[in-house]
Coordinates of C-alpha atoms and ligand atoms in Angstrom, one line a residue:
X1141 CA 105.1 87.2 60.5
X1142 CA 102.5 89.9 60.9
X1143 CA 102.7 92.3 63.8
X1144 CA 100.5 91.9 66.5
X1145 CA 99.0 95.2 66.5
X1146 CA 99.9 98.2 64.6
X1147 CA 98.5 101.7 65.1
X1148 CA 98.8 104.2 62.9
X1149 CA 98.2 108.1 63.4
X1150 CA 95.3 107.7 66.2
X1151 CA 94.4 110.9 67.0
X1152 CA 91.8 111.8 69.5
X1153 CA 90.4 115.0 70.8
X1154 CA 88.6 115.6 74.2
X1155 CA 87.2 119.3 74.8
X1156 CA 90.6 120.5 76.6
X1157 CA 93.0 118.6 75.3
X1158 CA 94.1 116.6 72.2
X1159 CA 94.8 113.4 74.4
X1160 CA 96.3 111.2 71.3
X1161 CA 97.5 113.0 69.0
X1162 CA 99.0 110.7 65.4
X1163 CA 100.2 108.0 67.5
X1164 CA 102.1 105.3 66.0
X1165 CA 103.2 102.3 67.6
X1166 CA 103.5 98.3 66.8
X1167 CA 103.6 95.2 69.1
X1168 CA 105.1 92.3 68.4
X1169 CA 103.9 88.7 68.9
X1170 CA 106.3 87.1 71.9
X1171 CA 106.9 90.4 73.4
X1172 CA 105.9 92.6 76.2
X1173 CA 105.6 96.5 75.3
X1174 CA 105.6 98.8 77.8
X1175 CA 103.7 102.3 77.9
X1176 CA 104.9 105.0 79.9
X1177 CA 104.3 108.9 80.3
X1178 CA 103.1 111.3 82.3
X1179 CA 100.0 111.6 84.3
X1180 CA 97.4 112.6 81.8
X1181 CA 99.9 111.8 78.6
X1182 CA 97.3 109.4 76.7
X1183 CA 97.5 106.1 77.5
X1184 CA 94.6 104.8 78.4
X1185 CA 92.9 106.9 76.2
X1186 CA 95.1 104.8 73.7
X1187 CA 94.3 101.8 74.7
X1188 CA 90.7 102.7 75.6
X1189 CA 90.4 103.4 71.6
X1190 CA 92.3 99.6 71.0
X1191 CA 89.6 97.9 73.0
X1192 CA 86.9 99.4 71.5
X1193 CA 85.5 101.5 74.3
X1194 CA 86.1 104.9 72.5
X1195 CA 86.4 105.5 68.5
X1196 CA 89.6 107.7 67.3
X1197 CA 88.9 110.8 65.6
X1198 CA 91.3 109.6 63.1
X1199 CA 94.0 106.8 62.4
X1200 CA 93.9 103.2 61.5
X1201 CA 94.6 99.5 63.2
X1202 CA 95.8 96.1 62.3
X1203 CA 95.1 92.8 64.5
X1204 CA 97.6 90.2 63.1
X1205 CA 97.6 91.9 60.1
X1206 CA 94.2 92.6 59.6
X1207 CA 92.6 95.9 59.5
X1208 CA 90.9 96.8 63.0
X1209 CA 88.5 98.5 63.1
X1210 CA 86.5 98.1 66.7
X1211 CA 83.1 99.0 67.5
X1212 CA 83.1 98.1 70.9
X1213 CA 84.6 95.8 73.6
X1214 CA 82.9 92.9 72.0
X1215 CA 84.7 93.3 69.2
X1216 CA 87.7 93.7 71.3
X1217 CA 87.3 90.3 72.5
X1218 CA 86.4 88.5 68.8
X1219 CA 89.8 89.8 67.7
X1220 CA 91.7 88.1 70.7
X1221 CA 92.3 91.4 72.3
X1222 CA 91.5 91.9 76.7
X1223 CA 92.6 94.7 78.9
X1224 CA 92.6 94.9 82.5
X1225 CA 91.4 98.4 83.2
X1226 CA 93.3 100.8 85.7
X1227 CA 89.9 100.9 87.7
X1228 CA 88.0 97.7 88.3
X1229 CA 85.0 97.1 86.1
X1230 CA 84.0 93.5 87.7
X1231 CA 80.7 93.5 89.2
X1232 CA 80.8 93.6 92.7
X1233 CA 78.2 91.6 94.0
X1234 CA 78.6 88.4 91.8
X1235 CA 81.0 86.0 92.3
X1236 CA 83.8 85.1 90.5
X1237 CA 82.8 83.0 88.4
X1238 CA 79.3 84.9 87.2
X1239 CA 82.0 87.7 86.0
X1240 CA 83.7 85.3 84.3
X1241 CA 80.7 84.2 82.4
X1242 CA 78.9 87.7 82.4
X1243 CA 78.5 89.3 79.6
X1244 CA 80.0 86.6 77.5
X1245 CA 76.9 85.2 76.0
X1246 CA 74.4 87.7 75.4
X1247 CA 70.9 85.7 76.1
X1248 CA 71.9 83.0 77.7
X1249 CA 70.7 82.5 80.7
X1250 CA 74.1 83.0 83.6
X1251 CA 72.9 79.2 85.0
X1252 CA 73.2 77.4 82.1
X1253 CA 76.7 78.2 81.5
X1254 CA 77.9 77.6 85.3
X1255 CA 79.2 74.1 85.2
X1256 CA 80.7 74.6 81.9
X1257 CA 82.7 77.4 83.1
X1258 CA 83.8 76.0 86.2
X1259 CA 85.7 73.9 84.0
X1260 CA 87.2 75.7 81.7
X1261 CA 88.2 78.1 84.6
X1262 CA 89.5 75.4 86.7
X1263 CA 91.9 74.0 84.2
X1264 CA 93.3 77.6 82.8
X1265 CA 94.1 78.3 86.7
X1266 CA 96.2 75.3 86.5
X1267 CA 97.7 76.5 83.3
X1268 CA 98.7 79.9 84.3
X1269 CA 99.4 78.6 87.8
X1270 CA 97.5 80.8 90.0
X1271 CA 94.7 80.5 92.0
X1272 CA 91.0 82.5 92.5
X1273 CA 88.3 81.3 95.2
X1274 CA 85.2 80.8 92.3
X1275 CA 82.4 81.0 94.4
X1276 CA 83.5 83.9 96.5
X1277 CA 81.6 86.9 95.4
X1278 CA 83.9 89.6 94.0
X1279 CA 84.0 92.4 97.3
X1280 CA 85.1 90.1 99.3
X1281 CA 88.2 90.0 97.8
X1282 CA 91.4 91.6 98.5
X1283 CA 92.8 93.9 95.4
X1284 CA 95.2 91.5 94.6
X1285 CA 92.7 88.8 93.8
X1286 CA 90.3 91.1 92.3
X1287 CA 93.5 91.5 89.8
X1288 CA 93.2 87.9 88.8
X1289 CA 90.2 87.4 88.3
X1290 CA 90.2 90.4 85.8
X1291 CA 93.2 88.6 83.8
X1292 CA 91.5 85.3 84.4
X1293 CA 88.5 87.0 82.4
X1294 CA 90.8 88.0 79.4
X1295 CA 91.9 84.8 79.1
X1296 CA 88.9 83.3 79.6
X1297 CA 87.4 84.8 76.7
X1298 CA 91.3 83.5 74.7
X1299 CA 92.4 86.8 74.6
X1300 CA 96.2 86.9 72.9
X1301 CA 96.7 90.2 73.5
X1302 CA 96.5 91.1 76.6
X1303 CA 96.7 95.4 77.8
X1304 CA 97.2 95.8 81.6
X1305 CA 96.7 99.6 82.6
X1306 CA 98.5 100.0 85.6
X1307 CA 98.1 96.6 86.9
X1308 CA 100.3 96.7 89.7
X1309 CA 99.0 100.3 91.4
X1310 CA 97.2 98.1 93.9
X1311 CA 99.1 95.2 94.1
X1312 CA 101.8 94.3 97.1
X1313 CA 105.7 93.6 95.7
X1314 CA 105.4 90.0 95.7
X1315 CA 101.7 90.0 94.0
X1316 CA 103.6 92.1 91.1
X1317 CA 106.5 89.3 90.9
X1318 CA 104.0 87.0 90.2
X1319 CA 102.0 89.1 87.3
X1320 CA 104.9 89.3 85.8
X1321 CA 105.8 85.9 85.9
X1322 CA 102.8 85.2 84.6
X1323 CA 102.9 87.8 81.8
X1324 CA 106.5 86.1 80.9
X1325 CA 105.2 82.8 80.6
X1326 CA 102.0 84.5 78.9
X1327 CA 104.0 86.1 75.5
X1328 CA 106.6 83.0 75.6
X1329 CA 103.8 81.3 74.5
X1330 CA 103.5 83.2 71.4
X1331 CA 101.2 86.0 73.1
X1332 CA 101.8 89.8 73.5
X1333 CA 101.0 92.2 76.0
X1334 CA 101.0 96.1 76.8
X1335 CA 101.9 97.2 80.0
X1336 CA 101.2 100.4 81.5
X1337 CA 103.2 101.3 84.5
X1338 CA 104.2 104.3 86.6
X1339 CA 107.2 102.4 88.4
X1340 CA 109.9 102.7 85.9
X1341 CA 111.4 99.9 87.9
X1342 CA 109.0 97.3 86.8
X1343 CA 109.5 98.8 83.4
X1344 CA 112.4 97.4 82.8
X1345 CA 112.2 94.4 84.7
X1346 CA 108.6 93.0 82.8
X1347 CA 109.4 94.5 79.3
X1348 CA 110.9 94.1 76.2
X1349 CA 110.4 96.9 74.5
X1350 CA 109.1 100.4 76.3
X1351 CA 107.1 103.7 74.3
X1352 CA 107.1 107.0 76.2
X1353 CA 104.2 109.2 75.5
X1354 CA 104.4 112.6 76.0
X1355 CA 101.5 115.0 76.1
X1356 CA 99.4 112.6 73.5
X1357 CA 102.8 112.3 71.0
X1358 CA 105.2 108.9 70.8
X1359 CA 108.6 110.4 72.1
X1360 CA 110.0 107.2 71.4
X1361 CA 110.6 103.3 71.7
X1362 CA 113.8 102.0 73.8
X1363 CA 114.5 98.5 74.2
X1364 CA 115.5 97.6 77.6
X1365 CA 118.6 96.1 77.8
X1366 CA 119.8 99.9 76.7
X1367 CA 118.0 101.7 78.7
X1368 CA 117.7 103.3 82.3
X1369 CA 115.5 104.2 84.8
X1370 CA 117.1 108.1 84.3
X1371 CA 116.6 107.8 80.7
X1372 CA 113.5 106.7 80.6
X1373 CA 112.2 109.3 83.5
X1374 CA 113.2 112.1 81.1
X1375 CA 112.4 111.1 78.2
X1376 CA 108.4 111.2 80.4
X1377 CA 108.9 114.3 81.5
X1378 CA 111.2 116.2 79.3
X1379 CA 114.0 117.2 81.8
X1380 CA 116.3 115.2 84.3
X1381 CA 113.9 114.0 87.0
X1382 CA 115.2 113.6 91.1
X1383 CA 114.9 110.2 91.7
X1384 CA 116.0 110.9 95.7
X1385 CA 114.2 113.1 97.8
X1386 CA 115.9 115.7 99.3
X1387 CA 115.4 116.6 102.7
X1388 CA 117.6 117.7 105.7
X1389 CA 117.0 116.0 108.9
X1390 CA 113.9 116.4 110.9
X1391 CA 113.5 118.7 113.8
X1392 CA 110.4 116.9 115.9
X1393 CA 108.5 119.7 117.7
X1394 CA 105.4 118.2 120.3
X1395 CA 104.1 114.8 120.1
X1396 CA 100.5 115.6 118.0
X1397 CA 99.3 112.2 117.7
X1398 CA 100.0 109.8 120.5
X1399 CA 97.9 106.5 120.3
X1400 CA 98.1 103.7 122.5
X1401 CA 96.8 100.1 122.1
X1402 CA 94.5 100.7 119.1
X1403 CA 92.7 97.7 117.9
X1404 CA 90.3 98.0 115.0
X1405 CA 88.4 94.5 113.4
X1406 CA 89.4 92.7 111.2
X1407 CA 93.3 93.1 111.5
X1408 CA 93.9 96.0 113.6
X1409 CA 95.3 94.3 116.9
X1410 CA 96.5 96.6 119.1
X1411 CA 99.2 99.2 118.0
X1412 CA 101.0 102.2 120.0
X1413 CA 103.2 104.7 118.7
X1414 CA 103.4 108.7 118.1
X1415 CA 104.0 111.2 115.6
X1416 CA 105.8 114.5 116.7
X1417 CA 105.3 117.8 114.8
X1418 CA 107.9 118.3 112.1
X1419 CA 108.5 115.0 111.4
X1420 CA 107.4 111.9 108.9
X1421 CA 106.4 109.0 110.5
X1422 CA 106.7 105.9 107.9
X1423 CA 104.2 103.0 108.4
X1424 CA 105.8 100.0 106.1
X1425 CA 104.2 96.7 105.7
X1426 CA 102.2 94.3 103.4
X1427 CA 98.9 95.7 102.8
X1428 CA 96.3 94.1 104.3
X1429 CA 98.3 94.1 107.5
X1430 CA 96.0 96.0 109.2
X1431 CA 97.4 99.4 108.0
X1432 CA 93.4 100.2 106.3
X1433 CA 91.9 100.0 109.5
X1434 CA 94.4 101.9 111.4
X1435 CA 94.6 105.1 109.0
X1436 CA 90.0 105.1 108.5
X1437 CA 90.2 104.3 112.7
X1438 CA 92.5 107.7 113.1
X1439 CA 90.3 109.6 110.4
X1440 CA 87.4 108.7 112.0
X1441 CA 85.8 106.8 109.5
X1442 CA 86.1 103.6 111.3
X1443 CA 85.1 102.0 115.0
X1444 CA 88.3 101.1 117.2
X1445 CA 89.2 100.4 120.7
X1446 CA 92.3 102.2 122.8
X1447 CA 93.0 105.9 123.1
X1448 CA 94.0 108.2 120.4
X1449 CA 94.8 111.5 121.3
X1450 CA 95.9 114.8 119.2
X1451 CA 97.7 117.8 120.4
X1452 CA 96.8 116.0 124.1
X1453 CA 93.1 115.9 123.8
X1454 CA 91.3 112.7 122.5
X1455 CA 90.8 112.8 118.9
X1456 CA 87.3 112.7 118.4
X1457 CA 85.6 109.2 116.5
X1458 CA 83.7 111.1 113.7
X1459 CA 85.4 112.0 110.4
X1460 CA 83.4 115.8 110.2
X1461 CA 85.0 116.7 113.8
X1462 CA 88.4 114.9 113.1
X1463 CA 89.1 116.8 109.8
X1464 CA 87.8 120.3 112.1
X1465 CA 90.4 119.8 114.5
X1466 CA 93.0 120.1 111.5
X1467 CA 93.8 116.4 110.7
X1468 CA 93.9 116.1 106.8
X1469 CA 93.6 112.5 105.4
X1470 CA 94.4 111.2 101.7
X1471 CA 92.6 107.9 101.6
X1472 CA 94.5 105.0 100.0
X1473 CA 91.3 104.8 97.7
X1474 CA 90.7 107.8 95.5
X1475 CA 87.8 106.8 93.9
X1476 CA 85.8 105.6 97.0
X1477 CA 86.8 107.9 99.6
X1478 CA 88.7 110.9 97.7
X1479 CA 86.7 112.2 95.1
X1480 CA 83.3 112.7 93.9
X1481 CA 83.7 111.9 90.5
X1482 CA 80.7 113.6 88.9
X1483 CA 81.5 116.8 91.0
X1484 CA 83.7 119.3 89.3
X1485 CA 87.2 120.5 90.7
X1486 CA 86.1 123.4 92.2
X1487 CA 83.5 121.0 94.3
X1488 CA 85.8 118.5 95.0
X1489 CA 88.4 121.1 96.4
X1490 CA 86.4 122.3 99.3
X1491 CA 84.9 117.8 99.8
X1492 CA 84.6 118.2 103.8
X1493 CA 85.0 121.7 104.0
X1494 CA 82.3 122.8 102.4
X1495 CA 80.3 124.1 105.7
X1496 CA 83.5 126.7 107.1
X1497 CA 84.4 129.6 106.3
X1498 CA 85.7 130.8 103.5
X1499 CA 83.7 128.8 101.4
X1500 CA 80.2 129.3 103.5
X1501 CA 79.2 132.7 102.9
X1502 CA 76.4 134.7 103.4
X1503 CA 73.0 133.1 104.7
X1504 CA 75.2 129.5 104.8
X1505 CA 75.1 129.6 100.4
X1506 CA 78.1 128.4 99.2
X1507 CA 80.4 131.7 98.2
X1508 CA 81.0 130.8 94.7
X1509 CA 84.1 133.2 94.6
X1510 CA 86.2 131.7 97.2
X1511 CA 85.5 128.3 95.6
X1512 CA 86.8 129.1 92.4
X1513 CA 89.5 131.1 94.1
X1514 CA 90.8 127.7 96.2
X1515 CA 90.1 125.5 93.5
X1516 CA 92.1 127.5 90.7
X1517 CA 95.0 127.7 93.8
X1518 CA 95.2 124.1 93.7
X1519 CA 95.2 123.3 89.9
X1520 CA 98.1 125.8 89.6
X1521 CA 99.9 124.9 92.9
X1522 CA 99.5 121.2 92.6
X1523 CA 99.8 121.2 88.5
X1524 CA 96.7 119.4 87.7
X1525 CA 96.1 119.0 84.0
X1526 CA 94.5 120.1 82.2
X1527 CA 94.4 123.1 84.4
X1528 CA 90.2 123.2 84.7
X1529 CA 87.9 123.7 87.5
X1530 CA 84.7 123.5 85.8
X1531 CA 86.0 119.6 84.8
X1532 CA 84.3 116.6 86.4
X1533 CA 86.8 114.6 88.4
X1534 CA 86.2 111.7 86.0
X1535 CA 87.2 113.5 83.2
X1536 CA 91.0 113.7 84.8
X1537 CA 93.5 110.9 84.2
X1538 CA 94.4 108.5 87.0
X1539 CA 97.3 110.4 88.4
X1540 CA 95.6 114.1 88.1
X1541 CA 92.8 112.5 90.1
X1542 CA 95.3 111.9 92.9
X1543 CA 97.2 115.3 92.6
X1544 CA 93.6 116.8 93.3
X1545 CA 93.3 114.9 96.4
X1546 CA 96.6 115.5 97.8
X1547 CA 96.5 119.2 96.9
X1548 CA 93.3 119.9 99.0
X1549 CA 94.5 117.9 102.1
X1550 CA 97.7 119.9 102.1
X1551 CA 96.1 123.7 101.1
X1552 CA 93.7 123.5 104.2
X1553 CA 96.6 124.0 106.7
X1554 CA 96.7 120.7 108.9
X1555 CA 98.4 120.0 111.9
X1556 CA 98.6 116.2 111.3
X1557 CA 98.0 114.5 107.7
X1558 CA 97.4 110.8 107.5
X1559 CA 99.0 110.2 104.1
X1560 CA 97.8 107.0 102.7
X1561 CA 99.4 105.6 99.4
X1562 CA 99.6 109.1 98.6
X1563 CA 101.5 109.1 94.8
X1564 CA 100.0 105.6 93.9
X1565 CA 99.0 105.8 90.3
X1566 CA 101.3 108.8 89.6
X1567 CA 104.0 109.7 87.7
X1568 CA 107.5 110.3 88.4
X1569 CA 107.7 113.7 87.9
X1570 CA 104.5 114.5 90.1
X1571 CA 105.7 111.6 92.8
X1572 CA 108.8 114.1 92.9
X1573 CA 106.6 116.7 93.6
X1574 CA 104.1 115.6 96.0
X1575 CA 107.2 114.1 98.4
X1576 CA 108.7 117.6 98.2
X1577 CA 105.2 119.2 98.9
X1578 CA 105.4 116.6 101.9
X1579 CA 109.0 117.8 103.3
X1580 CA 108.4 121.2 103.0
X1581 CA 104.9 121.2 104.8
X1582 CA 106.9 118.7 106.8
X1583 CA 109.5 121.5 107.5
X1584 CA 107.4 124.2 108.5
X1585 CA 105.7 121.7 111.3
X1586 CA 103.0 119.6 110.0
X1587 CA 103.3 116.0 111.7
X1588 CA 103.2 113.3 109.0
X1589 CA 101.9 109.7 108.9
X1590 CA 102.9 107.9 106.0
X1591 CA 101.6 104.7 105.3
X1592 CA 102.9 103.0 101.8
X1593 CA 103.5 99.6 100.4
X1594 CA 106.3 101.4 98.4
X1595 CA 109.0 100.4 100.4
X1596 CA 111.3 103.2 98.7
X1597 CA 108.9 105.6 99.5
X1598 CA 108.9 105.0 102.8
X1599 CA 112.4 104.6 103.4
X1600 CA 113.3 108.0 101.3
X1601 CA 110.1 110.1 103.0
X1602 CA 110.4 108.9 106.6
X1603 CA 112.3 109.8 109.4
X1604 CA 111.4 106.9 111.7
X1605 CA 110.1 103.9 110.6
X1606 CA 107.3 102.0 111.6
X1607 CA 107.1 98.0 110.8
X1608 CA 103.7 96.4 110.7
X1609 CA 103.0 92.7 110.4
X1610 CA 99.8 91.0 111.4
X1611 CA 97.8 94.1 112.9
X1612 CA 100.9 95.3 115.2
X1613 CA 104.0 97.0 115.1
X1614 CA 107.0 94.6 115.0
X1615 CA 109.8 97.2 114.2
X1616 CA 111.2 100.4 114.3
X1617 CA 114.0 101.5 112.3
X1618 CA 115.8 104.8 110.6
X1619 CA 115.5 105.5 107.1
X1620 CA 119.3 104.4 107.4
X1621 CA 118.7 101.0 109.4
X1622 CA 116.2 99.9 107.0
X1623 CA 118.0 98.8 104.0
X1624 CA 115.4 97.3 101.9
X1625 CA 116.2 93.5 102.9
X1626 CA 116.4 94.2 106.4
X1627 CA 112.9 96.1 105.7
X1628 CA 111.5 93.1 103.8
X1629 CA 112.4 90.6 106.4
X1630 CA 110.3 92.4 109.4
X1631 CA 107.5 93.3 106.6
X1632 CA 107.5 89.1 106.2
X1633 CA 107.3 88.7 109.7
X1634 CA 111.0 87.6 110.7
X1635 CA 111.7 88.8 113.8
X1636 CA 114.8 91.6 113.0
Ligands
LIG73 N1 86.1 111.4 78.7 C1 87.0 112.5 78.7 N2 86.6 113.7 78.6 C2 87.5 114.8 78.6 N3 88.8 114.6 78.8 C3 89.3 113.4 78.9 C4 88.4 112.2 78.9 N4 89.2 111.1 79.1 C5 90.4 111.5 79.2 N5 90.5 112.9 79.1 C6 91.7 113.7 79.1 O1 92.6 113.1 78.2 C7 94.0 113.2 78.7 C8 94.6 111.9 78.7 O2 94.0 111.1 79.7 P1 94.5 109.6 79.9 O3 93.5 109.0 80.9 O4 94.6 108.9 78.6 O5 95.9 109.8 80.6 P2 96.9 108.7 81.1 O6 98.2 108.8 80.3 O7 96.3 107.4 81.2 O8 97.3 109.2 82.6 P3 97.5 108.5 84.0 O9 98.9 108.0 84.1 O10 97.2 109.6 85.0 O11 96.4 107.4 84.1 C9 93.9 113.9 80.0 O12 94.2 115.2 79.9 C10 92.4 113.6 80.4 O13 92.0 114.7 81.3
LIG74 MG1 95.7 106.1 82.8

């Protein structure tokens, strides 16, 4: 039987960097390939050039035995091929089911097709077994959903080969389960799919086969059953990677943040707790569990009710003033609240800064100098690749994007950092290095709030541990009390 896809030799070049470079690999009908490496290694450059959205410099493709040879998504989609991007694309306005439709079937007019689709979307829900709201318009849905309805979309359009990029960044443990139920079911059907996936974990769960990519070149293919979670983390980064992190045991100075009865709509509903200098204060829970609100309400970025107050003062309710008093924040959403994308590095180094000194000079002009001096600090510092300031954020891979985010909240010198989903989207290497940036800054004083879905983040970054369920805190535990089950029960809501 002919392969699903081959590639052979794709090779692609970008300014700074030769992002693929002769990359071969082959999928298999029945089977789900997995595609890991580094931040900024190639993948979804990779698979950016497979669905038609980019054309390789050089190198050839075969759908089911065919040559391939795409000219844009569209043809993508004619050769039974859908991905799932790492960023959203759906149309935020529009409801589901006008994304489903859109785009589909150029000059029709969207009403015509409406009823029709209803259909065909109602009964593949019943066939994958999952369930999206139709007529709900698509930003009023939770992540998770949103992920749906983008696989719904592939499928709609009979896609047989499916490529998730990082499908379950966003998504909450038991949302992941059920992807990957669904991608089981999916190539037991005769389908394939590539998965692209930071958590090495899920790896091996969800996959038959994995590729590492390293620095645009195939390292090489494992199958799971013989691999593990070590091997696989080196073969990504090219030396033995610390899975633990390795801390000594806190020494809590003053209480910086003390907040008392907090409540923020929708979900916020009344929380008190503090965070002492020197220490990491974990916030577990299922998203959506009011954890948003709580972190924008303590940057400042969102109304609330109760009393927050830092280093004994109350913390002021505007985001300008809160990140002047020397509270840093990394915001769970990089793209909407970290980064301007079509600013360069050097911009986005001094985001929310821009108006203090160093970086406004003479006459209030921005000093060019001390710009470029921060921003080249952080690319070398916080290993940001490639190792540009000129470079528009967009132009960095997923995980860069975040190490830029995290590396300007930490250079400014806070007193308290809200750390929100801080290594989501990055890869293990860098994850090692951003939770020993946090120790050490946690070492010499700063006060940490952590707030993760990862549990094993939490429980390996924290020193106390902070439960929330339903917009309030219904636990506290040690790193050592919260074995993950325990953890997991309290994050469900069962009382401990
Ligand atoms: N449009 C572009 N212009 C310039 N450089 C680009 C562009 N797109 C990607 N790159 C560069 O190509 C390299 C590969 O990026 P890619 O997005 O494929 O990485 P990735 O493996 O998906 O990483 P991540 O895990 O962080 O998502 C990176 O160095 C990136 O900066
Ligand atoms: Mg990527």
């Amino acid at each position: 039987m002919a392969k699903a896809l081959v590639l052979k030799d794709i090779t692609k070049r970008f300014p700074l960097v030769l992002a693929n470079d002769h990359i071969s690999l082959d999928l298999n009908w029945g089977e789900v390939l997995a595609l890991v490496g580094e931040n900024g290694a190639g993948k979804s450059t990779l698979m950016k050039i497979v669905y038609g959205l980019q054309p390789p410099d050089k190198g050839e493709m075969w759908v089911d035995g065919k040559p391939y040879r795409p000219k844009s998504p569209l043809d993508a989609i004619a050769h039974g091929i859908g991905m799932v991007h790492q960023h959203f694309m759906l149309v935020e306005p529009f409801t589901v089911l006008e994304n489903l439709v859109l785009g589909l079937e150029p000059g029709s007019p969207l009403y015509l097709d409406l009823d029709e689709a209803r259909k065909r979307a109602t009964a593949l829900m019943e066939e994958l077994g999952f369930q999206v709201p139709l007529d709900e318009r698509i930003e009023n849905l939770p992540v998770g959903l949103q992920q749906r309805v983008e696989i719904l979309k592939a499928l709609y359009r009979q896609a047989k080969i499916l490529i998730l990029d990082e499908p379950t960044a966003v998504l909450t443990p038991q949302e992941a389960e059920e992807l990957f139920r669904f991608l089981r079911a999916y190539v037991s059907k005769g389908n394939a799919a590539i998965f692209i996936s930071h958590k090495l974990k899920e790896v091996l769960s969800v996959s038959d086969r994995v590729t590492v990519i390293r620095d645009g070149r195939v390292v090489g293919t494992v199958k799971t059953p013989e691999t593990s979670l070590e091997e696989l983390a080196r073969m990504m980064v090219g030396r033995e990677v610390v899975l633990r992190v390795e801390k000594g045991p806190a020494k809590p100075g003053e209480v910086v943040l003390e907040v008392e009865g907090l409540e923020a709509p929708p979900r916020l509903r009344g929380v008190s707790f503090f965070v002492r200098a020197g220490e990491i204060v974990g916030i577990a829970g299922v998203e959506g569990n009011g954890q948003t609100e709580l972190v924008e309400a303590l940057a400042g970025l969102r109304k609330y009710r109760g009393t927050v107050r830092y280093l004994g003062h109350p913390l002021p309710h505007l985001a300008l003033k809160v990140r002047e008093a020397g509270v840093s924040h990394i915001p769970e959403d990089r793209l909407a609240r970290g980064l301007v994308l079509d600013f360069s590095v050097r911009e986005n180094a001094i985001l929310g800064d821009q108006h203090r000194p160093p970086f406004r000079g003479f006459l209030g002009f921005l000093d060019g100098k001390a710009m470029e001096h921060h921003a080249r600090t952080l690319v070398e510092t916080f290993d940001v690749r490639p190792r540009s300031t000129d470079l528009s954020a967009r132009r960095f891979s997923g995980g860069n994007q975040q190490k830029i985010v995290v590396g300007r909240e930490l250079l400014r010198g806070p007193r308290l950092l809200i750390a929100a989903q801080p290594t989501r989207g990055v890869d293990v290497g860098a994850i090692e290095f951003i939770h020993q940036r946090l120790v050490e800054a946690r070492d010499q004083g700063l006060a940490v709030l952590l707030v993760s879905a990862d549990l094993s983040e939490v429980i390996s970054l924290s020193d106390r541990i902070l439960v929330m369920y339903e917009g309030r805190i219904v636990g506290e535990l040690t790193p050592e009390e919260a074995k993950e089950e325990r953890l997991g029960l309290l994050m469900a809501g069962v009382p401990a």
